[in-house]
Coordinates of C-alpha atoms and ligand atoms in Angstrom, one line a residue:
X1 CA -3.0 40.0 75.6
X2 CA -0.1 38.1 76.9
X3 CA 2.0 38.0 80.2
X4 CA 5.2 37.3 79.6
X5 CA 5.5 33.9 80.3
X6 CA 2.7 32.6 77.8
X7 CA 4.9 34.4 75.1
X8 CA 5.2 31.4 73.0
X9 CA 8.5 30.6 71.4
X10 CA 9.4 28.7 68.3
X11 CA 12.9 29.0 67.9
X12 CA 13.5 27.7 64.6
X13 CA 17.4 28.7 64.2
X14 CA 18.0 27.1 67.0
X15 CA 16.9 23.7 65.4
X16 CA 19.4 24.4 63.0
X17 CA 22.9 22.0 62.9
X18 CA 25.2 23.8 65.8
X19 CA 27.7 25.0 63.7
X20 CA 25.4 28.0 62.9
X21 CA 25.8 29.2 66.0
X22 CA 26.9 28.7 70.0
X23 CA 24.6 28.1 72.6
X24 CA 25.4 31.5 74.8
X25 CA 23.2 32.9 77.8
X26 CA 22.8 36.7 77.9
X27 CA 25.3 38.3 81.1
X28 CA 22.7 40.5 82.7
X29 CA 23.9 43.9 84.4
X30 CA 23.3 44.6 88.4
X31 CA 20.3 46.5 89.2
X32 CA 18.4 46.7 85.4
X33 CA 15.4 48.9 85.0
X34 CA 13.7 50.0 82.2
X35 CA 14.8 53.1 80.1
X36 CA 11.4 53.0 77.5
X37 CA 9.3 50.9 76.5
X38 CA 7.9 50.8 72.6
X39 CA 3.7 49.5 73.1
X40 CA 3.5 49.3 69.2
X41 CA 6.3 46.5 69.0
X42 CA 4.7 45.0 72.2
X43 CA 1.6 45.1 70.6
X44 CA 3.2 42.8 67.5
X45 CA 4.4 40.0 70.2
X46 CA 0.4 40.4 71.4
X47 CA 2.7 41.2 75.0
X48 CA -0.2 42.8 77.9
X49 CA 1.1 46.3 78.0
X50 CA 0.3 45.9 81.8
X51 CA 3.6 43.6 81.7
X52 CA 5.8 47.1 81.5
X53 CA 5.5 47.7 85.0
X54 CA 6.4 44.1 86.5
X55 CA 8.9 44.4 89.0
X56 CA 10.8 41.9 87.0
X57 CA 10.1 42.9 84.0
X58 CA 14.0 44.7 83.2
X59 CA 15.2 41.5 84.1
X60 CA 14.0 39.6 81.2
X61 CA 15.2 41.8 78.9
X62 CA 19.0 42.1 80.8
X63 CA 19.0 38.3 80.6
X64 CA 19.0 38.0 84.6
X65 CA 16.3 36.2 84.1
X66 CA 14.8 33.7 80.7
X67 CA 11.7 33.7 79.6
X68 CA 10.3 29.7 79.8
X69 CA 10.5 28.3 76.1
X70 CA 13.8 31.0 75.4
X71 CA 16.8 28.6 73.8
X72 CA 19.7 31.6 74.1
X73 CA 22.6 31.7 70.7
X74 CA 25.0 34.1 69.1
X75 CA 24.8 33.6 64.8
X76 CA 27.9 33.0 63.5
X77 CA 27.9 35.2 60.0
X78 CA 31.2 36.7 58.2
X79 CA 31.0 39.4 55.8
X80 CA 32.9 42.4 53.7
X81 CA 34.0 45.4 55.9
X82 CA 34.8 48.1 53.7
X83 CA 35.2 46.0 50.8
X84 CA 37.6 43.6 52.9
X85 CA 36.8 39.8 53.5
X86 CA 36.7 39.2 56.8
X87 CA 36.6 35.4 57.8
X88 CA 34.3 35.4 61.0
X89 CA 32.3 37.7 62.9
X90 CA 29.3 36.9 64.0
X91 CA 27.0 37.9 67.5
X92 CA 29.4 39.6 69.7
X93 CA 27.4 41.4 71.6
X94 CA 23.9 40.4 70.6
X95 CA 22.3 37.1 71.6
X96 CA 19.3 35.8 69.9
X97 CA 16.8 35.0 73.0
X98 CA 14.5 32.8 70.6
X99 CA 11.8 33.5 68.2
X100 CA 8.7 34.1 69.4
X101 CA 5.3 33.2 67.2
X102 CA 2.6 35.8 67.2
X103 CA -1.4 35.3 67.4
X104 CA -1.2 35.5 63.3
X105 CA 1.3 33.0 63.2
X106 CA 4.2 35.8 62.4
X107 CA 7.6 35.0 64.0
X108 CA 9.8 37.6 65.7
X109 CA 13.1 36.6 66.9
X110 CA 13.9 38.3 70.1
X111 CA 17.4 39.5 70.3
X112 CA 19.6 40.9 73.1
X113 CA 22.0 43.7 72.0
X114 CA 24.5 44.2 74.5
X115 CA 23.8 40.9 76.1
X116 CA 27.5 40.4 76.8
X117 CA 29.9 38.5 75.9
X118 CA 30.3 35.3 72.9
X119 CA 32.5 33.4 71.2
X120 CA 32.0 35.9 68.6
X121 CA 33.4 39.1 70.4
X122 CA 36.8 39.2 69.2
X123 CA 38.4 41.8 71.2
X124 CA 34.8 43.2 71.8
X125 CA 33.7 43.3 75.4
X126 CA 30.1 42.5 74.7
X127 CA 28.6 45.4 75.7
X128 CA 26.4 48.6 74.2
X129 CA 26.6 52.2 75.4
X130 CA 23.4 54.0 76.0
X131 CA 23.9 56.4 73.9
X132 CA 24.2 54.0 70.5
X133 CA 21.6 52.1 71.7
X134 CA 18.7 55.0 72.6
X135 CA 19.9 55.7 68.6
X136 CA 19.1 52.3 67.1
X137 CA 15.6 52.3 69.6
X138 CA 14.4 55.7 68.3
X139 CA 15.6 55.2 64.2
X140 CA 14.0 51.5 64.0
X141 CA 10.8 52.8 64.5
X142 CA 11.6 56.0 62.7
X143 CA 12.1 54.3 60.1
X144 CA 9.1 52.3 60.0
X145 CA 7.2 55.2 60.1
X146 CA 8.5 56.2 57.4
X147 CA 7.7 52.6 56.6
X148 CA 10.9 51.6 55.2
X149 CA 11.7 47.7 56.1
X150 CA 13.6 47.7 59.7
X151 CA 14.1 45.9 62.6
X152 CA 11.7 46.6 65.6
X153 CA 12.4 47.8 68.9
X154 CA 10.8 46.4 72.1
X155 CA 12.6 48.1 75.0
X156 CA 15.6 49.8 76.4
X157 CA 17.0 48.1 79.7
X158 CA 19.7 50.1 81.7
X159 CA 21.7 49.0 84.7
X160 CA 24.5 49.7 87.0
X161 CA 27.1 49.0 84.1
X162 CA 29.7 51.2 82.9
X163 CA 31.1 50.7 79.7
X164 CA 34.7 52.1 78.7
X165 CA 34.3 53.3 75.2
X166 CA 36.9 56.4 74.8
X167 CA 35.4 57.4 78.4
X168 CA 33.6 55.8 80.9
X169 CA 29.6 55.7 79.7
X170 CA 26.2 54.3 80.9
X171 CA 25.5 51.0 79.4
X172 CA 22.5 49.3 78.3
X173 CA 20.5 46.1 76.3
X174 CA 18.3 46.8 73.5
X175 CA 15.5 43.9 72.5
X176 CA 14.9 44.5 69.1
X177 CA 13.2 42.4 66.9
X178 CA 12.8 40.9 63.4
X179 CA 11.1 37.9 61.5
X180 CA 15.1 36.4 61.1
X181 CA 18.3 38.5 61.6
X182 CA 19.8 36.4 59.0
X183 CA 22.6 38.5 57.0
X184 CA 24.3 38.0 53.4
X185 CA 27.3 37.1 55.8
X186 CA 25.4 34.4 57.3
X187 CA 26.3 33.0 54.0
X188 CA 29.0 34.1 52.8
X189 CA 31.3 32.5 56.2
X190 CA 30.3 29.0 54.7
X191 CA 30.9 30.2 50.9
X192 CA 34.7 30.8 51.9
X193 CA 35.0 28.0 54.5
X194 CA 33.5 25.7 51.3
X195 CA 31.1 23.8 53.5
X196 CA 28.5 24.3 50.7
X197 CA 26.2 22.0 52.6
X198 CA 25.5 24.2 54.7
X199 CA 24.9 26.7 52.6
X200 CA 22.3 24.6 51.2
X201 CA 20.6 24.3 55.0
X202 CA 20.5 28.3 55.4
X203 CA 19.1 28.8 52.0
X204 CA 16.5 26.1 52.6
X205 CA 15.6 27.7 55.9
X206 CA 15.4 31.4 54.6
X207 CA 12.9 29.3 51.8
X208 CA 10.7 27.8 54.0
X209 CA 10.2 30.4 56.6
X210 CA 10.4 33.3 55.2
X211 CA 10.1 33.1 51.1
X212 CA 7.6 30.4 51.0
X213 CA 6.8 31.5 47.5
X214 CA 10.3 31.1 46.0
X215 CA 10.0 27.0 46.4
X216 CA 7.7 26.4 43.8
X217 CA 10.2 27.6 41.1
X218 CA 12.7 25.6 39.1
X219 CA 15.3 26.7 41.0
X220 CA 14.4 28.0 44.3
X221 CA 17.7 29.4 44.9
X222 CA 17.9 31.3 41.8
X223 CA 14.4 32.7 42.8
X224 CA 15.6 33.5 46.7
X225 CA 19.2 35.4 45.3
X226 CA 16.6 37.6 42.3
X227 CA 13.8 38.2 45.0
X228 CA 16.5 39.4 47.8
X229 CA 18.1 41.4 44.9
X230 CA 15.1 43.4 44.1
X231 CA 13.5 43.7 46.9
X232 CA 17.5 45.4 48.5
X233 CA 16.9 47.5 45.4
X234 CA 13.2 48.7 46.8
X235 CA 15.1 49.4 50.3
X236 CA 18.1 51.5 48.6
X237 CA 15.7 53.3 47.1
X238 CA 13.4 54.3 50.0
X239 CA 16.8 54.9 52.0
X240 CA 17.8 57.7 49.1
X241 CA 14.4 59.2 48.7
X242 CA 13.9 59.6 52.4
X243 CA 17.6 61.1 52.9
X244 CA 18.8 58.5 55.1
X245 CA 22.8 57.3 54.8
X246 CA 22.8 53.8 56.6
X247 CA 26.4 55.0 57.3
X248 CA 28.1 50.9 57.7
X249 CA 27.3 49.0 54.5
X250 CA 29.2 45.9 55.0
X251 CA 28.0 42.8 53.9
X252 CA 26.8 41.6 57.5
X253 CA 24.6 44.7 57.8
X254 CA 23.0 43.4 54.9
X255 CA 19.5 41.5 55.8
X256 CA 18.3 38.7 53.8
X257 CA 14.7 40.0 54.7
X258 CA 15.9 43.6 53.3
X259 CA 14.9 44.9 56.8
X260 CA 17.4 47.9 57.3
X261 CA 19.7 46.3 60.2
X262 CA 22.4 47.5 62.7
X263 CA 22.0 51.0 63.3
X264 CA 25.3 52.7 64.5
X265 CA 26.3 55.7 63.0
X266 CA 23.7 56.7 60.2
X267 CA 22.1 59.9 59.9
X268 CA 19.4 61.7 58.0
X269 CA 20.8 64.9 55.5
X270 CA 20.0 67.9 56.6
X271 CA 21.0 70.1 53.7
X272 CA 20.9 68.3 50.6
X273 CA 24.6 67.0 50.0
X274 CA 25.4 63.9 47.9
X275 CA 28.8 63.5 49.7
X276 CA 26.8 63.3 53.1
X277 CA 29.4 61.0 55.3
X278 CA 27.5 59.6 58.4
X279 CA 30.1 57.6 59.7
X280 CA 33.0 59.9 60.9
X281 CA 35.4 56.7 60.6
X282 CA 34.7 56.2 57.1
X283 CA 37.6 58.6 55.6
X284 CA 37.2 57.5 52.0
X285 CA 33.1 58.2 51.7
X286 CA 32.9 54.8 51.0
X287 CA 29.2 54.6 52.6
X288 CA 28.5 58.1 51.8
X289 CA 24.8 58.9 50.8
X290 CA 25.2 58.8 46.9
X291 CA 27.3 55.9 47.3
X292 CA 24.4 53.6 48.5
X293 CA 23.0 52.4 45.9
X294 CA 26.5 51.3 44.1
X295 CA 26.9 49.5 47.3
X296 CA 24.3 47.6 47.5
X297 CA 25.2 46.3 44.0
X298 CA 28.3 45.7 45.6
X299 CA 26.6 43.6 48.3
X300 CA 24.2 42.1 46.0
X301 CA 27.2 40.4 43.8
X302 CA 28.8 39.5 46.9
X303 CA 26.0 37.8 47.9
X304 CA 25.5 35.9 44.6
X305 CA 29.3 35.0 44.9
X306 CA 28.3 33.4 48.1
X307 CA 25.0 31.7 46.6
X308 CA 27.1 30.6 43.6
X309 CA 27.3 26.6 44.4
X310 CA 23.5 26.9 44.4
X311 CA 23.2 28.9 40.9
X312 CA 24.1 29.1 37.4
X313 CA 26.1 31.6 35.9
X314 CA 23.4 33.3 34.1
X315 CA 21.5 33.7 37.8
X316 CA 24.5 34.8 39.0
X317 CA 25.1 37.5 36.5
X318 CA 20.9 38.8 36.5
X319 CA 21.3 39.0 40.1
X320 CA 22.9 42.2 40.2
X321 CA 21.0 43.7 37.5
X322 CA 17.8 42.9 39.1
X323 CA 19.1 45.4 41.7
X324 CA 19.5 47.9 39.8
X325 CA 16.7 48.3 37.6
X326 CA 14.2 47.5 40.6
X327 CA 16.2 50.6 42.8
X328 CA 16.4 52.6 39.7
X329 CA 12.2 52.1 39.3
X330 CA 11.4 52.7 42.4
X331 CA 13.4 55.9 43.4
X332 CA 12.0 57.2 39.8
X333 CA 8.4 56.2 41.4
X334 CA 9.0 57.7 44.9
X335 CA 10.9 61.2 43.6
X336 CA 8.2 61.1 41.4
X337 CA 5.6 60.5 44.6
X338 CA 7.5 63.4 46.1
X339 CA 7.2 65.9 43.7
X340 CA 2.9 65.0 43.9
X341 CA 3.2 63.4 40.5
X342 CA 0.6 60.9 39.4
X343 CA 1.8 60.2 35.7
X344 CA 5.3 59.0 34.4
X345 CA 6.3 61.6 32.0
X346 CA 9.0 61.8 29.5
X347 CA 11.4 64.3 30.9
X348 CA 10.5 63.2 34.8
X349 CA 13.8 62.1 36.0
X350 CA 15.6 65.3 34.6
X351 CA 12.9 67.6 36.5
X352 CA 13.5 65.7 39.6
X353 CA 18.3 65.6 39.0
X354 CA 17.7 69.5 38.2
X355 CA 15.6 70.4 41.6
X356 CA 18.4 68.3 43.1
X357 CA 20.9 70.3 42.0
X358 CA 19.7 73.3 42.9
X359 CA 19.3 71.9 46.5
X360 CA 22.2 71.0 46.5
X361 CA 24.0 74.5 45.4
X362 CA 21.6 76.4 47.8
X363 CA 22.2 73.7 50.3
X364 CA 18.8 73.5 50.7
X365 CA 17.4 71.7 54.2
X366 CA 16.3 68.0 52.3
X367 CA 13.2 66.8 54.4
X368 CA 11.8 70.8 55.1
X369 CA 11.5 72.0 51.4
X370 CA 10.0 68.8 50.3
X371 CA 7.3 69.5 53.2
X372 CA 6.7 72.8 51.7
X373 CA 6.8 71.7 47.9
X374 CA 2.9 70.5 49.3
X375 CA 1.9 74.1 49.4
X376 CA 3.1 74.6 45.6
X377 CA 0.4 76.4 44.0
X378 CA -0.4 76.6 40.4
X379 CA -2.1 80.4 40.1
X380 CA -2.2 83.5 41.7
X381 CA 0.1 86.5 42.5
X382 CA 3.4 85.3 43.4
X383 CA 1.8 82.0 45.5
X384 CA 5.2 80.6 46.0
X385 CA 7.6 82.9 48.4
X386 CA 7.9 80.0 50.8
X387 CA 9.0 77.6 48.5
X388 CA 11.6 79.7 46.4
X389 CA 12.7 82.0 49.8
X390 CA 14.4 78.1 50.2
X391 CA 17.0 79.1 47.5
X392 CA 20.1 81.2 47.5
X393 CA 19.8 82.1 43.8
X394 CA 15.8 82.8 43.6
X395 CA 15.7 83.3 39.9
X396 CA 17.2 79.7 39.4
X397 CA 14.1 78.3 41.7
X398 CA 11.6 80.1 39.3
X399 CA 13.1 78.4 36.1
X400 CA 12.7 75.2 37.7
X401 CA 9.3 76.3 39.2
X402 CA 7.9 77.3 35.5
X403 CA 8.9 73.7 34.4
X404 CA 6.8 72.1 37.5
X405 CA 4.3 74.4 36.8
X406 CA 4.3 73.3 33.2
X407 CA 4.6 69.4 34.2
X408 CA 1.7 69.8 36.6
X409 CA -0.6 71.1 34.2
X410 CA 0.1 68.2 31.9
X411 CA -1.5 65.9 34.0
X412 CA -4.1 68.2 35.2
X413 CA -2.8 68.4 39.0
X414 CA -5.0 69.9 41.7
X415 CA -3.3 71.4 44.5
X416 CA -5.2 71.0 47.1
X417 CA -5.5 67.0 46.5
X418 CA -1.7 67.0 45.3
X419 CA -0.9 68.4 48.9
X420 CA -2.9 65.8 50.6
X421 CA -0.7 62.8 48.5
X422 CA 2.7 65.0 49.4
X423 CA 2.0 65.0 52.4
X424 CA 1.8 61.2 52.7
X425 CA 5.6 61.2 50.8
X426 CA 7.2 63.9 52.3
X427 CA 7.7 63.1 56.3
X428 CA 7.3 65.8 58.5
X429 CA 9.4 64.3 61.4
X430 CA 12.7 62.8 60.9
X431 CA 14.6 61.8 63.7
X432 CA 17.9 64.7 62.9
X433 CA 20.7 63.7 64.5
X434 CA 20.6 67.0 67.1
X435 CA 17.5 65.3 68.6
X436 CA 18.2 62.0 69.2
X437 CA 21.6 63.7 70.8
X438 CA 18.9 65.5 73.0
X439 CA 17.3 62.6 73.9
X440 CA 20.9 61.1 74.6
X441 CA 21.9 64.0 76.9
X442 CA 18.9 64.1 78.8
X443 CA 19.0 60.5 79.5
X444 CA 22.9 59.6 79.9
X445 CA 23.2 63.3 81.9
X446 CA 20.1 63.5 84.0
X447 CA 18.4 60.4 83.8
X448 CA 15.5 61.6 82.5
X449 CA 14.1 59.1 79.2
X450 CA 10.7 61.6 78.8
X451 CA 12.1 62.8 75.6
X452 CA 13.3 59.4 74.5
X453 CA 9.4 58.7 74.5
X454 CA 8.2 61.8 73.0
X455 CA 10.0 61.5 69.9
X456 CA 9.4 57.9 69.6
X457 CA 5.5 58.8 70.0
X458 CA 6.3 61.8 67.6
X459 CA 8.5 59.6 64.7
X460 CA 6.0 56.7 64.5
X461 CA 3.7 59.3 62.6
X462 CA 6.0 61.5 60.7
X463 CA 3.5 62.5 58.1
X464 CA 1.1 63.9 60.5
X465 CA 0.8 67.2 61.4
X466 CA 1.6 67.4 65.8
X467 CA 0.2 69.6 67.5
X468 CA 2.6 71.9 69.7
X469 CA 5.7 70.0 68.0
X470 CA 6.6 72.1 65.6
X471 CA 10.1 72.8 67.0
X472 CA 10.8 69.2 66.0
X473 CA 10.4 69.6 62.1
X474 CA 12.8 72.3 62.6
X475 CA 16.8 71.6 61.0
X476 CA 19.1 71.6 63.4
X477 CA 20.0 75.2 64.5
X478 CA 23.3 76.5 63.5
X479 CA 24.8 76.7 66.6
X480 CA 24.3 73.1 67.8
X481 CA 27.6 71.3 68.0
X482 CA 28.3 68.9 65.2
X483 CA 28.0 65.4 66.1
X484 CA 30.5 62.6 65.5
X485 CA 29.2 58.8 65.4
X486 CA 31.4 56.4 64.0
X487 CA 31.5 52.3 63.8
X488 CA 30.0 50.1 67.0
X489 CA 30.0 51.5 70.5
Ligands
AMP1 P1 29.0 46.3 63.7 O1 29.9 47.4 63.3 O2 28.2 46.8 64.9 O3 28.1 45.8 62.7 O4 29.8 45.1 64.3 C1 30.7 44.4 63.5 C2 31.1 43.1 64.3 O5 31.7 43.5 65.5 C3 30.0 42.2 64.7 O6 30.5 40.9 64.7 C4 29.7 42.6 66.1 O7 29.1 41.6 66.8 C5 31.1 42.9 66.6 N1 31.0 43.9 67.7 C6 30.8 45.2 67.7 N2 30.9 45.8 68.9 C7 31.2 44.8 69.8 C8 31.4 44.8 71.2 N3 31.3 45.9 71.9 N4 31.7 43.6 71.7 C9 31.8 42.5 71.0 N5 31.6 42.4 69.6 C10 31.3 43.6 69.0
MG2 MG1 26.7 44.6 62.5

């Protein structure tokens, strides 16, 4: 176990010509502390837990103070907002503090968000809110709980900052972390400048560190855009399944490692609703939940546009289409999962639209009824009130639930080994927006982070049953006020 100065840092972007990005030290706040800590993410750097309660330790992570071997830049990326070209944006607000190599050899960059500001913050002030940043802390590990491909977050550091958003709130830096933070916009800004030698430098970087593989093909380029192209299609796919809306789909959210990146205003369904809108600036639904996975087709051909003075035509065109049938497979495999199926079956994907639609007409809490689909029983006198008693229209439930019944048999399911497997695909915990608001409340009002760390305890094991947290698996109640998160803050 490491103290933080033996953290030993690699900083292979850095090495990388300038024009990549500007040499930018973080602006630290007056009086930081720490608001949590994550030990799990710690525990990936090899970092000595001990570390947490150094009197200086909130001032590495509010850039007062650099950590020996730290080489401090903003990435320069572009990228499609809401469909629109926009010619550079880049780190405004986050600073890449350097990337740090593990005991296994595994890089994690380190970056700053809220570090202040770069030559990337347009008519940003640099800064993060408390609020959106307890939200990207508690989903990144959330979500890789669920384990769904995300960034990682190492700590929360608050100080005597207030930010001006449309009032006065606390600010705060988030560390978060991730083998690169590289984005399809990364590219695409040198695609549109036409400095396709540098194009050539990103792509050979993303090759040798992080797609090692993809070299020894004919083309290694063609192999990087068809391998970032499926494996976007795995994440879409885990996103819908799970019943999470990212909620800002532009092109520089868009990880080249398929990590989901940037959370600001994304949310988990409740009730099942295809039309789900996250993002309360996003008046046409253009990032809505059932528009995901069109968008990341979107993103992928935007992203072969960018690689296209690497490619062929023919690479080009696949590229796309190796989306879609590897997002198409794999939500087939994990509805499947979710129902407690084993076998593909003829008729599958029509079992799972059909429960769907019913959810959707009974607006039917997502991430609850899939929990209790486990208890499903095959026999006995009327074994499934709690599962149909989810339904306005019973009667509808029990057509559906003859048909399960009927599919289950076929492959000779047993229910009390079928629960333990739905149990693994049907989380218990998700982080629902009314609790990270509690969380928010607590710690913005009172000062008081305790529930910040409870549910990041509880959401790194949302399949397991928690004692005396029951409350938490519970959708939001009807009264609680509706919530509105929109683009950065
Ligand atoms: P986002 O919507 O968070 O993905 O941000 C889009 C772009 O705006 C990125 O270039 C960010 O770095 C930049 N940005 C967002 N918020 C701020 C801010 N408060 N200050 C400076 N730049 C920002
Ligand atoms: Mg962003």
């Amino acid at each position: 176990m490491l103290k933080l100065e033996k953290l030993s840092f690699d900083n292979s972007y850095a090495a990388l010509p300038d024009v990549f990005f500007e040499r930018v030290k973080p602006t630290p706040f007056p009086n930081p502390y720490v608001v949590s800590v994550n030990p799990d993410a710690a525990g990936l750097l090899n970092l000595d837990p001990g570390e947490f309660t150094r009197p200086d330790f909130p001032e590495y992570f509010c850039g007062a103070k650099l950590l020996p071997g730290s080489d401090p830049l903003a990435m320069l990326y572009s990228g499609h907002q809401f469909g629109h070209y926009v010619p550079q944006l880049g780190d405004g607000r986050a600073i890449l503090l350097g990337e740090v190599k593990n005991e296994k050899g595994e890089p994690w960059e380190l970056q700053l968000k809220g570090a202040g500001l770069t030559r990337f913050s347009r008519d940003g002030d640099g800064r993060a809110v408390l609020r959106s940043t307890i939200r990207e802390y508690l989903c990144g590990e959330a979500m890789h709980g669920l384990g769904i491909p995300t960034t990682r977050s190492l700590c929360i550091v608050a100080g005597e900052e207030i930010v001006w958003r449309e009032k006065p709130e606390p600010g705060a830096m988030l560390l978060r972390m991730a083998p690169s933070h590289v984005r399809f916009g990364s590219f695409e800004v040198f695609f549109y400048r036409r400095q396709h030698e540098y194009l050539k430098v990103l792509a050979d970087y993303v090759i040798d560190h992080h797609y090692p593989s993809v070299r020894e093909a004919e083309n290694p380029y063609v192999r990087l855009l068809h391998e970032v192209a499926m494996r976007t299609g795995y994440l879409v796919a885990q996103w819908q399944a799970v019943g999470w809306a990212h909620g800002v789909l532009n092109t520089d959210n868009m990880s080249i490692l398929s990590l989901t990146l940037d959370y600001g205003p994304y949310g988990f369904m409740e009730r099942y609703d295809p039309s789900f809108i996250c993002n309360h600036s996003d008046h046409q639904g253009r990032y809505s939940f059932q528009h995901q996975p069109d968008i990341g087709y979107w993103n992928i051909r935007a992203l072969a546009q960018a690689l296209s003075p690497l490619l062929d035509d023919a690479a080009i065109q696949m590229a796309p289409d190796l989306y879609e049938q590897a997002m198409l497979k794999k939500y087939a495999e994990l509805m499947r999962g979710k129902l407690g199926l084993l076998e593909t079956h003829a008729g599958d994907d029509k079992l799972v639209t059909n429960l769907l639609n019913l959810m959707d007409s009974s607006r039917v809490d997502y991430t609850t009824f899939f929990r209790a689909l486990g208890d499903f029983q095959q026999e006995g006198p009327s074994p499934n009130s709690i599962v149909r008693d989810f339904f306005l229209h019973r009667e509808v439930f029990d057509d559906w639930a003859i048909r399960y019944r009927e599919r289950l048999l076929a492959e000779k399911s047993q229910d009390v080994e079928r629960k333990i497997r739905m149990d693994q695909m049907n989380p218990k915990y998700i982080l629902r927006n009314y609790l990270a608001e509690h969380a928010i409340q607590q710690a913005t009002g009172e000062k008081d982070y305790s529930e910040i760390d409870r549910l990041l305890k509880l959401l790194s094991h949302p399949f397991t049953e928690q004692p005396g947290m029951e409350a938490y698996a519970l959708p939001a109640p009807d009264d609680s006020p509706s919530i509105i998160v929109s683009c950065s803050s």
